[in-house]
Short mmCIF file of C-alpha atoms in Angstrom, two decimals:
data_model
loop_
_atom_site.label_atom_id
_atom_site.label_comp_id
_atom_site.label_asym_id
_atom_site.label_seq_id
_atom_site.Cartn_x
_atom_site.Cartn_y
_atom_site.Cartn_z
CA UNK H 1 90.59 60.55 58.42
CA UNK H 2 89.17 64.02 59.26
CA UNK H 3 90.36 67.52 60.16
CA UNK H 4 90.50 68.47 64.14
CA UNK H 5 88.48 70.95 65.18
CA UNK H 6 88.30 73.29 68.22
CA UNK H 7 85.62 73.26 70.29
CA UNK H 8 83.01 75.78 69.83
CA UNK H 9 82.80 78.95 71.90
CA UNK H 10 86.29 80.12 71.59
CA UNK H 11 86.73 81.62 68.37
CA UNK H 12 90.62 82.67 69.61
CA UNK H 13 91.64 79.02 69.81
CA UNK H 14 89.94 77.98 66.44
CA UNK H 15 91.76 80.24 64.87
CA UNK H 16 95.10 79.31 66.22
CA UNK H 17 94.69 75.72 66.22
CA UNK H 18 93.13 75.68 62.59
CA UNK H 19 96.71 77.06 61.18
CA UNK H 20 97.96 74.58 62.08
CA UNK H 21 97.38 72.08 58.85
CA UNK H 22 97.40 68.26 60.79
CA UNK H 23 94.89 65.85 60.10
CA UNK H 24 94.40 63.19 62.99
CA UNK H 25 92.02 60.73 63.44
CA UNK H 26 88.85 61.72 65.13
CA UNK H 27 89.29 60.91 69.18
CA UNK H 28 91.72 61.20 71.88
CA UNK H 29 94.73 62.20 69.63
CA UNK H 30 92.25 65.33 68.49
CA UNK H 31 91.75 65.90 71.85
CA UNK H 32 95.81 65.85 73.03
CA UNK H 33 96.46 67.92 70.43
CA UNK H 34 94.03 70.62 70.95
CA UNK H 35 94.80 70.65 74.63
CA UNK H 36 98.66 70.97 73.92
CA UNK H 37 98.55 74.00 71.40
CA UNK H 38 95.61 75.63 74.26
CA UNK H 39 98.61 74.92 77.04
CA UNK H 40 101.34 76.36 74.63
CA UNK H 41 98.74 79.90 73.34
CA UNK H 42 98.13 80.57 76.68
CA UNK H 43 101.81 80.21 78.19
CA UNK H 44 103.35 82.13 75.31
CA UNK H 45 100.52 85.26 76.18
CA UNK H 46 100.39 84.92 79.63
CA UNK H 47 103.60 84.00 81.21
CA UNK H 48 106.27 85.83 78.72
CA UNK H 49 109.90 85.22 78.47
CA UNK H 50 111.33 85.64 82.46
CA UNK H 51 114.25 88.17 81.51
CA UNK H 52 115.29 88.66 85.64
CA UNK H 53 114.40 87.97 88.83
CA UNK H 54 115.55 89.97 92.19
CA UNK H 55 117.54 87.34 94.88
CA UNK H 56 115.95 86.67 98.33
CA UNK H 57 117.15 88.70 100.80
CA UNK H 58 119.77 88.36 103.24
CA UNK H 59 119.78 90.33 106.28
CA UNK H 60 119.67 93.81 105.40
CA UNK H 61 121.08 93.40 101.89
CA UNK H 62 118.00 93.34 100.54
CA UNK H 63 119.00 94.95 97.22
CA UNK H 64 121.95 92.41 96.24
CA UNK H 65 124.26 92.49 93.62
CA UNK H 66 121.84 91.53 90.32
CA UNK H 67 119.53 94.56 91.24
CA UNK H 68 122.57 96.74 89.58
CA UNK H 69 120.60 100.07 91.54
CA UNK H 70 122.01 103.44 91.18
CA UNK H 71 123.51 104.50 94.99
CA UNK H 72 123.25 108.38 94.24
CA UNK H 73 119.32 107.75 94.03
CA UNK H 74 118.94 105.52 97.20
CA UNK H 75 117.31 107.25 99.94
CA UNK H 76 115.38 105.65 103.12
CA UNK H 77 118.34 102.67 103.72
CA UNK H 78 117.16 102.58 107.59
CA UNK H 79 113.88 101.42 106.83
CA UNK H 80 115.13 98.57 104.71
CA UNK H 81 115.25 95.32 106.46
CA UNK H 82 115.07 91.50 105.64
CA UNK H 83 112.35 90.28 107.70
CA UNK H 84 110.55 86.21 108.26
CA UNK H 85 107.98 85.92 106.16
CA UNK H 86 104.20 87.43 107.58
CA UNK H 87 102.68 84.49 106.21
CA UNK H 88 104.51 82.11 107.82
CA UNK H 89 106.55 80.80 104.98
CA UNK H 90 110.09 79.58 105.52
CA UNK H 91 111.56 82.29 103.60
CA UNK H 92 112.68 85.69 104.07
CA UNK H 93 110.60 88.89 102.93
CA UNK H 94 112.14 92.88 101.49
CA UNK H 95 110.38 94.77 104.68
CA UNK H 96 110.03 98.64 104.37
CA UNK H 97 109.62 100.40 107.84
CA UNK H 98 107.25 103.57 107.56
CA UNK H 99 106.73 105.39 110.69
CA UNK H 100 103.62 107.06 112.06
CA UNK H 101 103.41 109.94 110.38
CA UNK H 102 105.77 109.52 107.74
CA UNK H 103 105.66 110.95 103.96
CA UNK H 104 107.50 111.18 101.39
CA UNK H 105 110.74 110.30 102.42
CA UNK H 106 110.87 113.29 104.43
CA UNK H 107 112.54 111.90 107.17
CA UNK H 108 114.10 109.06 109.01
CA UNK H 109 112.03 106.09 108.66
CA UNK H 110 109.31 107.06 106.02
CA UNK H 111 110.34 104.36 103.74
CA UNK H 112 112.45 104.08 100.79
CA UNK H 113 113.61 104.50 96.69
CA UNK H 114 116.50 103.84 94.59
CA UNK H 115 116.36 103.02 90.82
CA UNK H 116 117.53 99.94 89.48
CA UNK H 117 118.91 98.50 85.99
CA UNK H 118 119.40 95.16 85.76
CA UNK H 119 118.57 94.72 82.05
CA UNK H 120 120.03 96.88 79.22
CA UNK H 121 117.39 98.98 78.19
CA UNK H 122 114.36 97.83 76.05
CA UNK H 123 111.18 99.29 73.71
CA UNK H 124 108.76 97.22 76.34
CA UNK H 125 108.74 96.03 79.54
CA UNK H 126 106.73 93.93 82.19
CA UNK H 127 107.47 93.90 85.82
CA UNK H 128 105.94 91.64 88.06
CA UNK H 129 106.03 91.24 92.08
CA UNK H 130 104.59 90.44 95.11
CA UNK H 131 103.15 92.93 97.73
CA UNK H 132 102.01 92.60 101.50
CA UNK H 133 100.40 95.53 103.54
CA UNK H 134 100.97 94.69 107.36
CA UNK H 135 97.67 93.69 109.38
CA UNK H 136 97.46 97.17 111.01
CA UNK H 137 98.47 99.10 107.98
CA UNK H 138 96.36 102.01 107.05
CA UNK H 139 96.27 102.93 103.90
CA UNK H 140 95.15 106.93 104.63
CA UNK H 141 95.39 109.55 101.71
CA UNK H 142 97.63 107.24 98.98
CA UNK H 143 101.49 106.19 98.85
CA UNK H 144 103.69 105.04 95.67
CA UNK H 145 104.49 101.48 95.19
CA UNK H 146 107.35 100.49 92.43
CA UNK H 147 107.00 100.70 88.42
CA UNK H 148 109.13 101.19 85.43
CA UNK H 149 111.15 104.12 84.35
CA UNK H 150 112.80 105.21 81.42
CA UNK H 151 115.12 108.06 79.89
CA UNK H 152 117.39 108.32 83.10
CA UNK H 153 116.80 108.82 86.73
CA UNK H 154 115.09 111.19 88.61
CA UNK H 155 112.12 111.93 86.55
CA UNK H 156 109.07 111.62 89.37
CA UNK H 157 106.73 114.68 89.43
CA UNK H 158 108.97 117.16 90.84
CA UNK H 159 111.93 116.21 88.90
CA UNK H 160 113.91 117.56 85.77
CA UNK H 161 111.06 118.98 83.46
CA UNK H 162 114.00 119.26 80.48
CA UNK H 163 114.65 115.83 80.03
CA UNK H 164 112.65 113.27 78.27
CA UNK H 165 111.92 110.69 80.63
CA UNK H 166 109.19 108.79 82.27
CA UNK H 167 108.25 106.83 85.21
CA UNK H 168 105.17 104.58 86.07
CA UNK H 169 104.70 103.03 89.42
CA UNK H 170 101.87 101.57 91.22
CA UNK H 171 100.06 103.32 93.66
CA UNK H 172 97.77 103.51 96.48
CA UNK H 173 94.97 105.93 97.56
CA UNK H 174 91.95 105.84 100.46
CA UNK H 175 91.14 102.46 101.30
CA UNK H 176 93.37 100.90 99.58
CA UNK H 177 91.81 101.40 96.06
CA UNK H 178 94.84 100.49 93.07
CA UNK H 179 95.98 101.95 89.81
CA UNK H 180 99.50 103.95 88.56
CA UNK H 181 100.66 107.18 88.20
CA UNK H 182 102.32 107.72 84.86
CA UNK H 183 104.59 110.88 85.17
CA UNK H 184 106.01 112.15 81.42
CA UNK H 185 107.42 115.03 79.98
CA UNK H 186 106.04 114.57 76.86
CA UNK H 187 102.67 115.96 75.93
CA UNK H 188 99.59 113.87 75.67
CA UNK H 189 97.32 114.06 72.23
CA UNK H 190 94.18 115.90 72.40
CA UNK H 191 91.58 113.02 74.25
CA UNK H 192 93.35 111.52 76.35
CA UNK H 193 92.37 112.73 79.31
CA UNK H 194 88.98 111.98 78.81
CA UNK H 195 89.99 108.37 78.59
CA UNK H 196 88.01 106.26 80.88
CA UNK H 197 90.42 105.49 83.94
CA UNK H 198 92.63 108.59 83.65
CA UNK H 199 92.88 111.51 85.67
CA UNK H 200 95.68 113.97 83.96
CA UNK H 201 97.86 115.92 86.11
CA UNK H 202 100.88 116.96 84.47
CA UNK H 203 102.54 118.26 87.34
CA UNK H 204 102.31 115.35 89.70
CA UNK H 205 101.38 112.21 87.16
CA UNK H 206 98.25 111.24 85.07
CA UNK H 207 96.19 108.66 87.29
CA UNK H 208 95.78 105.50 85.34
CA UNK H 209 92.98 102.83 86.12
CA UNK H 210 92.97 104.14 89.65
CA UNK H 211 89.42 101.54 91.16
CA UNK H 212 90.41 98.88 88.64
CA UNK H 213 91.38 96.94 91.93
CA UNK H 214 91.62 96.94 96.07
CA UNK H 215 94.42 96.16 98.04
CA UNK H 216 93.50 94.46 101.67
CA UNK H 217 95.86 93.93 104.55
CA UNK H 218 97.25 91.34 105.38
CA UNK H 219 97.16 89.30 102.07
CA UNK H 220 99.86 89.00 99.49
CA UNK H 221 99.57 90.53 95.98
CA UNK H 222 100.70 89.50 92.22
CA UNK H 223 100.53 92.99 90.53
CA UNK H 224 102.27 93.34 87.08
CA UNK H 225 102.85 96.45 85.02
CA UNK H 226 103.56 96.53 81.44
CA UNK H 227 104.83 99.73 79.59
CA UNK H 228 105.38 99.65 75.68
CA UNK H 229 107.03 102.89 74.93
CA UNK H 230 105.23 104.94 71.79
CA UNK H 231 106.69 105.90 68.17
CA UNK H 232 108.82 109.03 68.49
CA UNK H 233 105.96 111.59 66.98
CA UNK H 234 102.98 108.92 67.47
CA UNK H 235 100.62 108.12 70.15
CA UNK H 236 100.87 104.15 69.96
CA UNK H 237 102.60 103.99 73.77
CA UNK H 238 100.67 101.14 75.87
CA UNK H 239 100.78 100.82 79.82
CA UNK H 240 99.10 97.30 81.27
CA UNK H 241 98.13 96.69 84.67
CA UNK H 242 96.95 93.15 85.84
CA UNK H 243 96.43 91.51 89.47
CA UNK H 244 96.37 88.45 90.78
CA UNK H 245 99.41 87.27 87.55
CA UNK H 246 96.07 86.57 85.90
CA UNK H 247 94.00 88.39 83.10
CA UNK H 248 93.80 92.36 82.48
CA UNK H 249 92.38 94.82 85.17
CA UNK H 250 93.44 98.12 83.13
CA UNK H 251 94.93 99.02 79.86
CA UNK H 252 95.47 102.13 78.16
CA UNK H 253 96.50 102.69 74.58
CA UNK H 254 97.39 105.97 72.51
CA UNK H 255 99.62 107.38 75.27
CA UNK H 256 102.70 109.69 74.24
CA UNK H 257 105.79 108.19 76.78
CA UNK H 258 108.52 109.71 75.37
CA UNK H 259 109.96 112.12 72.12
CA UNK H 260 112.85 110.73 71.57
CA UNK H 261 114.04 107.16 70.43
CA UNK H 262 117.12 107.45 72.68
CA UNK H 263 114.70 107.16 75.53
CA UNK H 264 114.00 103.44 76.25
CA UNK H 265 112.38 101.82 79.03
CA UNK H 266 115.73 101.22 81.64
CA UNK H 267 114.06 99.38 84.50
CA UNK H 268 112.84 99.58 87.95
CA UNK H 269 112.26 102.18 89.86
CA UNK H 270 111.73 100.74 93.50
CA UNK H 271 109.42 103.62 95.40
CA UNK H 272 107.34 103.30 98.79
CA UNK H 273 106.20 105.58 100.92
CA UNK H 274 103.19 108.18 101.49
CA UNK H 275 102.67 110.78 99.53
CA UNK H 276 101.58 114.10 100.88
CA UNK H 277 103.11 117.64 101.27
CA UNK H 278 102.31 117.16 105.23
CA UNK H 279 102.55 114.95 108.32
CA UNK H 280 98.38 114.99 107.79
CA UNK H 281 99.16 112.27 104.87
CA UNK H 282 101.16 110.33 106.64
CA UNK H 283 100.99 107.15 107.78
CA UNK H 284 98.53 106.92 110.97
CA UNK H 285 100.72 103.97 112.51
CA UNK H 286 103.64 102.59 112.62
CA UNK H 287 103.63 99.73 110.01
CA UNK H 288 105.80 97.85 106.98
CA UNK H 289 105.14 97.26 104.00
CA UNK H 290 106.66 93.83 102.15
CA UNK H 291 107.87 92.52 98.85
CA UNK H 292 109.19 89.98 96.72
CA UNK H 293 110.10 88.03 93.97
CA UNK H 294 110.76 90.99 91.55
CA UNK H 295 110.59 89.85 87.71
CA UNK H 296 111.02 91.37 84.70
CA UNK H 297 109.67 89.88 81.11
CA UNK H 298 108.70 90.46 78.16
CA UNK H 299 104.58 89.81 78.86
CA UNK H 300 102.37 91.77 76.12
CA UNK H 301 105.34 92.76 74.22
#
């Protein structure tokens, strides 16, 4: 009889499987058990507890009962539509209609926002969903894509500078290139915006990880967000930002979310369009914009 052991090269795994005090014969059994207690490390830090999940669409009530959104924040309801899948799929898609030369839900057709609680509210958060850009979209000076919120509604650059809140959604710039825009009330410790990956702007929301990745057209995208709110009075707040459902793209620790303890992460705050003070940023064509399978979990919590 001897001890397993992990194989070399992954110092991680030794040290998970070697807590685990089981002696097997050397062999296959060794082998089954290191392979289960891989399958089970890398499911419980990659795949999270599922805590929600949005309901297909059906015709244009896209945003069905489970979604639990707040109506006095919905604007942009004519560009919402249930549309067939781009891909081809059997299956219907959330479609958001933004007109040529639309921006910031400025007018009819220039997309759409509402925010949503379907959880109560939590200390950390992951949001997960999928994201197509039409064929002939172009992607032109940047747009907002949805994120997480916290500390009430209506707290997007622009918004109530007395309360303590937050929101951080994904967004787009030139070309397509990815990150989030992080807008707080709270003020950031002395540093942080020299982090790598961050471009402060207190007004309009810090840039976070903006180049970590590229969106094409005409492909679907896994993107996942996680926010873990900080200590009331410390800078231990954490926002995550992975791709593809797989692995890290951007991270970025010692960030100051909220003040107050009352303020908790309270879901989703759905947001597309193109941002802009001018028809200039606007989109150059008529296009859309699609989504689904919105999750929440507790990933990296």
């Amino acid at each position: 009889m001897s001890r397993c052991k992990a194989p070399r090269g992954d110092v991680g795994i030794q040290v998970v499987f070697r807590q685990v005090n089981v002696t097997l014969e050397e062999g296959t059994m060794c082998q089954l058990l290191y392979l289960l207690l891989l399958v089970i490390t890398f499911s419980h830090f990659t795949d999270g507890i599922k805590l929600w999940n949005s309901r297909n669409p059906k015709g244009n009530t896209m945003w069905r009962g489970n979604w639990n959104l707040d109506r006095t924040t919905y604007r942009g309801q004519e560009s919402v539509s249930a549309e067939p899948n781009p891909d081809g799929s059997n299956n219907k898609v959330n479609a958001i209609f933004l007109s040529q030369g639309s921006y910031g839900l400025t007018d009819i057709f220039s997309g759409a926002e509402f925010y949503s609680a379907p959880l109560e509210p939590r200390e950390c958060l992951t949001l997960v969903y999928k994201v197509r850009f039409e064929d002939n979209f172009d992607f032109a000076y940047g747009g907002k894509l949805p994120g997480l919120y916290g500390g009430g509604v209506n707290c997007t650059a622009g918004g109530d500078p007395g309360k303590d809140c937050f929101t951080s959604r994904f967004i787009w710039r030139t070309g397509g290139v990815g990150g989030a825009a992080l807008f707080t009330t709270a003020q950031q410790t002395p540093g942080f915006c020299a982090t790598e990956g961050v471009e402060c702007n207190d007004a309009w929301g810090h840039r976070l990880g903006s180049g970590s990745f590229q969106f094409q057209t005409g492909t679907w995208y896994t993107i996942q967000q996680t926010v873990r709110l900080n200590t009331p009075g410390q800078a231990d707040g954490y926002v995550r930002i992975a791709v593809g459902g797989v692995g890290k793209v951007y991270d970025v620790s010692n960030v100051v979310i909220r003040e107050s303890p009352d303020v908790k992460v309270d879901g989703i705050l759905f947001s597309n369009y193109f941002g802009g003070t001018s028809s200039c940023s606007g989109s150059p064509v008529d296009t859309h914009a699609y989504f689904r399978y919105f999750v929440l979990k507790d990933n990296f919590c």
